[in-house]
Amino acid sequence: MKDFSAQIANNAAAEKSWTAVFSDLVKARLTTLVLLTTAVGFYIGWQGAMNFLLFFNTLAGTALVAAGAAALNQLLERDYDARMRRTQDRPLPSGRLQPATVAIFGGVSSVAGLVYLAVTVNLLTSVLGAVTLISYLFIYTPLKRVTWLNTAIGAIPGALPPLMGWTAARNDLSGEGWALFAILAFWQIPHFFAIAWMYRDEYAKAGFVMLPNVEDGGHRTAQQTVSHALALLIVSLCPFLFKMAGLVYLGGAVVLGAAFLLCAVQFSRQLNLTRARQLFLASIVYLPLLLAILCLDKTK
């Protein structure tokens, strides 16, 4: 770890602080979302007096896996990140870190996280963590340069964290846990298509195959966005149907889902930068609000 810190501190090209570089390496905002959804899955799944030690161990192990996955993803995509303005300042393309350093950090962090989950939580949660890691790095990441369906495939590892939280609390793969998985999976499609539309020229320049930059007119992008927003509205009702939450959650899910669907419809009718940004902002407001209401109205 000393060598890792020294490399950042002594690199003349690095204008960012160690904290900022490390934050970029582990994709702090994405990792925070992973931990948030894992925490929600655990809280909703747990019954009785809260086991804070198990809760901490779940988040600690998940954080290690998520940080390692983020670092290894950037290692695999460093040449492509260098071609896009939004990613060219990341640690590897900017020269602030070297590939060997990132490979060691990513590998050690990922393995340590999986072992930690297996020892301190349960084997099922560790296995789900491994599935998340492998599918993210070795299926989703290379498919980004092959087919636009990578977005749907990438939604799978992106939706596993709340299921990991559930299995950490319950040690089973019941329908309630899969309901949380489904909410995250369907939410990601409109969210990612909004981003892909805003940066479609950069994605094309970097060699990433995203639906908005491989079709003319954006009709399929619009169709996929609306259909998944509608599906999200439907699956968001599952926690109520499974008696995981009450009427307050049901009302919140309907209102939030309808508002998000409206933004998706507006985007589909006006495929422009303004509507894409509006949909993106709606997506990052929708999810934490929905999860907050779910936790507040959890059926005891």
Tab-separated table of C-alpha atoms in Angstrom:
chain	number	residue	atom	x	y	z
A	1	MET	CA	0.000	0.000	0.000
A	2	LYS	CA	2.981	2.304	0.642
A	3	ASP	CA	4.176	1.842	-2.936
A	4	PHE	CA	0.653	2.576	-4.165
A	5	SER	CA	0.551	5.860	-2.213
A	6	ALA	CA	4.098	6.819	-3.149
A	7	GLN	CA	3.439	6.362	-6.853
A	8	ILE	CA	0.543	8.791	-6.715
A	9	ALA	CA	2.339	11.308	-4.530
A	10	ASN	CA	5.563	11.312	-6.571
A	11	ASN	CA	4.067	11.322	-10.045
A	12	ALA	CA	4.841	14.733	-11.462
A	13	ALA	CA	1.950	14.493	-13.859
A	14	ALA	CA	-0.564	14.039	-11.094
A	15	GLU	CA	-2.349	17.243	-10.215
A	16	LYS	CA	-5.054	15.490	-8.232
A	17	SER	CA	-4.747	14.521	-4.590
A	18	TRP	CA	-4.259	10.888	-3.594
A	19	THR	CA	-7.863	10.822	-2.417
A	20	ALA	CA	-9.182	12.052	-5.756
A	21	VAL	CA	-7.110	9.566	-7.755
A	22	PHE	CA	-8.141	6.665	-5.542
A	23	SER	CA	-11.760	7.804	-5.790
A	24	ASP	CA	-11.506	7.706	-9.589
A	25	LEU	CA	-9.839	4.293	-9.510
A	26	VAL	CA	-12.601	2.653	-7.470
A	27	LYS	CA	-15.360	4.644	-9.226
A	28	ALA	CA	-16.516	6.065	-5.908
A	29	ARG	CA	-19.996	7.098	-7.040
A	30	LEU	CA	-20.733	3.721	-8.602
A	31	THR	CA	-19.306	1.877	-5.607
A	32	THR	CA	-21.436	4.028	-3.307
A	33	LEU	CA	-24.526	3.004	-5.282
A	34	VAL	CA	-23.484	-0.647	-4.987
A	35	LEU	CA	-23.153	-0.318	-1.217
A	36	LEU	CA	-26.430	1.563	-0.924
A	37	THR	CA	-28.385	-1.119	-2.770
A	38	THR	CA	-26.587	-3.884	-0.862
A	39	ALA	CA	-27.493	-2.188	2.418
A	40	VAL	CA	-31.141	-1.917	1.360
A	41	GLY	CA	-31.221	-5.592	0.406
A	42	PHE	CA	-29.794	-6.545	3.792
A	43	TYR	CA	-32.124	-4.280	5.766
A	44	ILE	CA	-35.240	-5.456	3.942
A	45	GLY	CA	-34.205	-9.082	4.303
A	46	TRP	CA	-33.202	-8.980	7.954
A	47	GLN	CA	-35.726	-10.046	10.582
A	48	GLY	CA	-35.561	-9.248	14.281
A	49	ALA	CA	-32.963	-7.188	16.116
A	50	MET	CA	-30.378	-5.811	13.692
A	51	ASN	CA	-27.075	-7.684	13.513
A	52	PHE	CA	-24.746	-4.727	12.937
A	53	LEU	CA	-21.604	-6.843	12.775
A	54	LEU	CA	-23.007	-8.957	9.959
A	55	PHE	CA	-24.253	-5.782	8.263
A	56	PHE	CA	-20.767	-4.244	8.476
A	57	ASN	CA	-19.095	-7.404	7.192
A	58	THR	CA	-21.500	-7.523	4.246
A	59	LEU	CA	-20.732	-3.953	3.238
A	60	ALA	CA	-16.988	-4.305	3.838
A	61	GLY	CA	-16.698	-7.417	1.672
A	62	THR	CA	-18.910	-5.951	-1.034
A	63	ALA	CA	-16.881	-2.718	-1.027
A	64	LEU	CA	-13.658	-4.667	-1.603
A	65	VAL	CA	-15.177	-6.604	-4.507
A	66	ALA	CA	-16.697	-3.457	-6.043
A	67	ALA	CA	-13.456	-1.479	-5.717
A	68	GLY	CA	-11.455	-4.305	-7.250
A	69	ALA	CA	-13.922	-4.714	-10.109
A	70	ALA	CA	-13.814	-0.983	-10.867
A	71	ALA	CA	-10.017	-0.978	-10.970
A	72	LEU	CA	-9.780	-4.078	-13.169
A	73	ASN	CA	-12.453	-2.697	-15.509
A	74	GLN	CA	-10.348	0.419	-16.016
A	75	LEU	CA	-7.292	-1.753	-16.601
A	76	LEU	CA	-9.093	-3.619	-19.384
A	77	GLU	CA	-10.490	-0.447	-20.948
A	78	ARG	CA	-7.564	1.942	-20.468
A	79	ASP	CA	-6.881	2.354	-24.191
A	80	TYR	CA	-10.553	3.040	-24.897
A	81	ASP	CA	-10.920	5.416	-21.951
A	82	ALA	CA	-8.084	7.488	-23.396
A	83	ARG	CA	-10.201	8.214	-26.482
A	84	MET	CA	-13.144	9.722	-24.618
A	85	ARG	CA	-13.162	13.152	-23.028
A	86	ARG	CA	-15.324	11.969	-20.121
A	87	THR	CA	-12.856	9.209	-19.158
A	88	GLN	CA	-9.451	10.371	-20.392
A	89	ASP	CA	-8.586	11.834	-16.987
A	90	ARG	CA	-8.956	8.495	-15.203
A	91	PRO	CA	-5.816	7.230	-13.388
A	92	LEU	CA	-4.521	4.976	-16.176
A	93	PRO	CA	-5.025	7.052	-19.350
A	94	SER	CA	-3.810	10.175	-17.508
A	95	GLY	CA	-0.627	8.383	-16.465
A	96	ARG	CA	-1.186	8.889	-12.755
A	97	LEU	CA	-1.082	5.136	-12.174
A	98	GLN	CA	0.626	2.297	-13.999
A	99	PRO	CA	-1.149	-0.873	-15.220
A	100	ALA	CA	0.823	-3.168	-12.915
A	101	THR	CA	-0.184	-1.157	-9.857
A	102	VAL	CA	-3.855	-1.212	-10.833
A	103	ALA	CA	-3.736	-4.932	-11.663
A	104	ILE	CA	-2.280	-5.778	-8.230
A	105	PHE	CA	-4.695	-3.540	-6.383
A	106	GLY	CA	-7.726	-4.768	-8.354
A	107	GLY	CA	-6.827	-8.436	-8.055
A	108	VAL	CA	-5.994	-8.339	-4.349
A	109	SER	CA	-9.070	-6.270	-3.492
A	110	SER	CA	-11.432	-8.533	-5.461
A	111	VAL	CA	-10.103	-11.810	-4.052
A	112	ALA	CA	-9.927	-10.397	-0.528
A	113	GLY	CA	-13.534	-9.257	-0.789
A	114	LEU	CA	-14.798	-12.655	-1.944
A	115	VAL	CA	-12.879	-14.485	0.782
A	116	TYR	CA	-14.069	-11.986	3.389
A	117	LEU	CA	-17.699	-12.512	2.371
A	118	ALA	CA	-17.328	-16.301	2.445
A	119	VAL	CA	-15.740	-16.282	5.913
A	120	THR	CA	-17.695	-13.535	7.691
A	121	VAL	CA	-21.079	-13.601	5.900
A	122	ASN	CA	-21.933	-16.795	3.987
A	123	LEU	CA	-20.819	-18.742	0.942
A	124	LEU	CA	-23.912	-17.882	-1.125
A	125	THR	CA	-23.231	-14.149	-0.912
A	126	SER	CA	-19.590	-14.734	-1.857
A	127	VAL	CA	-20.644	-16.801	-4.880
A	128	LEU	CA	-22.983	-14.010	-6.007
A	129	GLY	CA	-20.093	-11.587	-5.602
A	130	ALA	CA	-17.954	-13.804	-7.819
A	131	VAL	CA	-20.718	-13.989	-10.431
A	132	THR	CA	-20.977	-10.206	-10.349
A	133	LEU	CA	-17.229	-9.768	-10.742
A	134	ILE	CA	-16.804	-12.305	-13.550
A	135	SER	CA	-19.845	-11.216	-15.560
A	136	TYR	CA	-18.879	-7.543	-15.234
A	137	LEU	CA	-15.249	-7.979	-16.264
A	138	PHE	CA	-15.300	-10.877	-18.713
A	139	ILE	CA	-18.748	-10.738	-20.308
A	140	TYR	CA	-20.124	-7.203	-20.127
A	141	THR	CA	-16.820	-5.335	-20.603
A	142	PRO	CA	-15.709	-7.069	-23.852
A	143	LEU	CA	-19.263	-7.085	-25.234
A	144	LYS	CA	-19.272	-3.276	-25.140
A	145	ARG	CA	-17.156	-3.450	-28.295
A	146	VAL	CA	-19.259	-6.170	-29.951
A	147	THR	CA	-22.999	-5.599	-29.519
A	148	TRP	CA	-25.377	-2.968	-28.161
A	149	LEU	CA	-27.001	-5.748	-26.149
A	150	ASN	CA	-24.132	-5.240	-23.710
A	151	THR	CA	-26.402	-2.795	-21.869
A	152	ALA	CA	-28.954	-5.487	-21.045
A	153	ILE	CA	-26.228	-7.957	-20.114
A	154	GLY	CA	-24.444	-5.379	-17.974
A	155	ALA	CA	-27.675	-4.822	-16.052
A	156	ILE	CA	-27.234	-8.292	-14.530
A	157	PRO	CA	-24.054	-7.638	-12.489
A	158	GLY	CA	-25.389	-4.155	-11.791
A	159	ALA	CA	-28.538	-5.606	-10.214
A	160	LEU	CA	-26.898	-8.313	-8.098
A	161	PRO	CA	-25.787	-6.147	-5.110
A	162	PRO	CA	-29.275	-5.867	-3.520
A	163	LEU	CA	-29.671	-9.624	-3.969
A	164	MET	CA	-26.303	-10.048	-2.241
A	165	GLY	CA	-27.611	-7.937	0.631
A	166	TRP	CA	-30.695	-10.143	0.801
A	167	THR	CA	-28.686	-13.383	0.804
A	168	ALA	CA	-26.374	-11.964	3.469
A	169	ALA	CA	-29.423	-11.484	5.693
A	170	ARG	CA	-31.419	-14.593	4.735
A	171	ASN	CA	-28.900	-16.979	3.130
A	172	ASP	CA	-31.451	-17.912	0.452
A	173	LEU	CA	-32.520	-16.928	-3.061
A	174	SER	CA	-36.205	-16.309	-2.500
A	175	GLY	CA	-38.608	-14.363	-4.693
A	176	GLU	CA	-38.350	-11.255	-2.526
A	177	GLY	CA	-34.637	-11.022	-3.188
A	178	TRP	CA	-35.175	-11.450	-6.915
A	179	ALA	CA	-37.770	-8.650	-6.803
A	180	LEU	CA	-35.044	-6.279	-5.588
A	181	PHE	CA	-32.797	-7.591	-8.368
A	182	ALA	CA	-35.503	-6.917	-10.975
A	183	ILE	CA	-36.012	-3.326	-9.851
A	184	LEU	CA	-32.305	-2.558	-10.282
A	185	ALA	CA	-32.095	-4.440	-13.581
A	186	PHE	CA	-34.965	-2.588	-15.263
A	187	TRP	CA	-33.909	0.776	-13.797
A	188	GLN	CA	-30.491	0.527	-15.402
A	189	ILE	CA	-31.673	0.413	-19.006
A	190	PRO	CA	-33.276	3.909	-19.189
A	191	HIS	CA	-30.465	5.233	-16.998
A	192	PHE	CA	-27.729	3.902	-19.288
A	193	PHE	CA	-29.494	4.793	-22.526
A	194	ALA	CA	-29.761	8.403	-21.332
A	195	ILE	CA	-26.002	8.411	-20.753
A	196	ALA	CA	-25.310	6.630	-24.042
A	197	TRP	CA	-27.393	9.191	-25.922
A	198	MET	CA	-25.594	12.144	-24.315
A	199	TYR	CA	-22.169	10.684	-25.143
A	200	ARG	CA	-22.996	8.706	-28.280
A	201	ASP	CA	-20.330	10.463	-30.397
A	202	GLU	CA	-17.638	9.769	-27.818
A	203	TYR	CA	-18.683	6.144	-27.488
A	204	ALA	CA	-18.513	5.747	-31.252
A	205	LYS	CA	-15.082	7.374	-31.362
A	206	ALA	CA	-13.791	5.038	-28.662
A	207	GLY	CA	-15.148	1.938	-30.387
A	208	PHE	CA	-17.967	1.127	-27.973
A	209	VAL	CA	-21.093	-0.320	-29.568
A	210	MET	CA	-24.036	1.423	-27.896
A	211	LEU	CA	-27.533	1.440	-29.367
A	212	PRO	CA	-27.749	5.260	-29.750
A	213	ASN	CA	-24.606	5.343	-31.903
A	214	VAL	CA	-25.334	2.315	-34.127
A	215	GLU	CA	-28.862	3.120	-35.327
A	216	ASP	CA	-30.300	5.928	-37.416
A	217	GLY	CA	-33.070	8.016	-35.946
A	218	GLY	CA	-32.981	6.557	-32.440
A	219	HIS	CA	-36.259	4.641	-32.769
A	220	ARG	CA	-35.033	1.509	-31.027
A	221	THR	CA	-33.393	3.578	-28.307
A	222	ALA	CA	-36.727	5.280	-27.665
A	223	GLN	CA	-38.618	1.986	-27.713
A	224	GLN	CA	-36.206	0.243	-25.351
A	225	THR	CA	-36.202	3.177	-22.942
A	226	VAL	CA	-39.985	3.388	-22.659
A	227	SER	CA	-40.565	-0.370	-22.482
A	228	HIS	CA	-38.056	-0.798	-19.656
A	229	ALA	CA	-39.405	2.210	-17.750
A	230	LEU	CA	-42.871	0.651	-17.986
A	231	ALA	CA	-41.518	-2.719	-16.857
A	232	LEU	CA	-39.794	-0.951	-13.978
A	233	LEU	CA	-43.094	0.544	-12.848
A	234	ILE	CA	-44.638	-2.932	-12.822
A	235	VAL	CA	-41.819	-4.774	-11.016
A	236	SER	CA	-41.508	-1.959	-8.469
A	237	LEU	CA	-44.900	-3.101	-7.136
A	238	CYS	CA	-43.493	-6.532	-6.206
A	239	PRO	CA	-42.287	-5.530	-2.718
A	240	PHE	CA	-45.889	-4.663	-1.878
A	241	LEU	CA	-47.243	-7.826	-3.475
A	242	PHE	CA	-44.676	-9.908	-1.565
A	243	LYS	CA	-45.660	-8.088	1.636
A	244	MET	CA	-42.185	-6.639	2.062
A	245	ALA	CA	-43.680	-3.136	2.390
A	246	GLY	CA	-47.069	-1.513	2.901
A	247	LEU	CA	-49.425	0.982	1.300
A	248	VAL	CA	-47.076	3.942	1.707
A	249	TYR	CA	-44.516	2.158	-0.446
A	250	LEU	CA	-47.181	1.173	-2.975
A	251	GLY	CA	-48.265	4.791	-3.393
A	252	GLY	CA	-44.681	5.999	-3.644
A	253	ALA	CA	-43.764	3.330	-6.191
A	254	VAL	CA	-46.729	4.244	-8.395
A	255	VAL	CA	-46.054	7.987	-8.262
A	256	LEU	CA	-42.305	7.692	-8.790
A	257	GLY	CA	-42.706	5.055	-11.495
A	258	ALA	CA	-45.276	7.128	-13.376
A	259	ALA	CA	-43.065	10.224	-13.217
A	260	PHE	CA	-40.051	8.273	-14.446
A	261	LEU	CA	-42.103	6.717	-17.239
A	262	LEU	CA	-43.259	10.195	-18.271
A	263	CYS	CA	-39.634	11.321	-18.561
A	264	ALA	CA	-38.873	8.258	-20.682
A	265	VAL	CA	-41.830	8.999	-22.966
A	266	GLN	CA	-40.758	12.627	-23.353
A	267	PHE	CA	-37.256	11.450	-24.228
A	268	SER	CA	-38.648	9.027	-26.814
A	269	ARG	CA	-40.645	11.815	-28.457
A	270	GLN	CA	-37.809	14.331	-28.439
A	271	LEU	CA	-34.508	12.562	-28.803
A	272	ASN	CA	-32.254	15.445	-27.873
A	273	LEU	CA	-29.633	16.336	-25.305
A	274	THR	CA	-32.064	18.202	-23.050
A	275	ARG	CA	-34.475	15.284	-22.754
A	276	ALA	CA	-31.601	12.839	-22.275
A	277	ARG	CA	-30.253	14.894	-19.383
A	278	GLN	CA	-33.735	15.166	-17.937
A	279	LEU	CA	-34.138	11.391	-18.053
A	280	PHE	CA	-30.695	10.869	-16.526
A	281	LEU	CA	-31.459	13.235	-13.646
A	282	ALA	CA	-34.840	11.578	-13.148
A	283	SER	CA	-33.133	8.193	-12.902
A	284	ILE	CA	-30.701	9.274	-10.195
A	285	VAL	CA	-33.556	10.851	-8.205
A	286	TYR	CA	-35.954	7.937	-8.679
A	287	LEU	CA	-33.840	5.104	-7.310
A	288	PRO	CA	-32.754	6.495	-3.915
A	289	LEU	CA	-36.267	7.824	-3.277
A	290	LEU	CA	-37.849	4.463	-4.068
A	291	LEU	CA	-35.375	2.600	-1.871
A	292	ALA	CA	-35.820	5.106	0.953
A	293	ILE	CA	-39.606	4.648	0.916
A	294	LEU	CA	-39.143	0.876	0.787
A	295	CYS	CA	-36.956	0.969	3.904
A	296	LEU	CA	-39.236	3.393	5.758
A	297	ASP	CA	-42.341	1.303	5.035
A	298	LYS	CA	-40.717	-2.083	5.541
A	299	THR	CA	-43.129	-4.668	6.909
A	300	LYS	CA	-41.811	-5.647	10.315
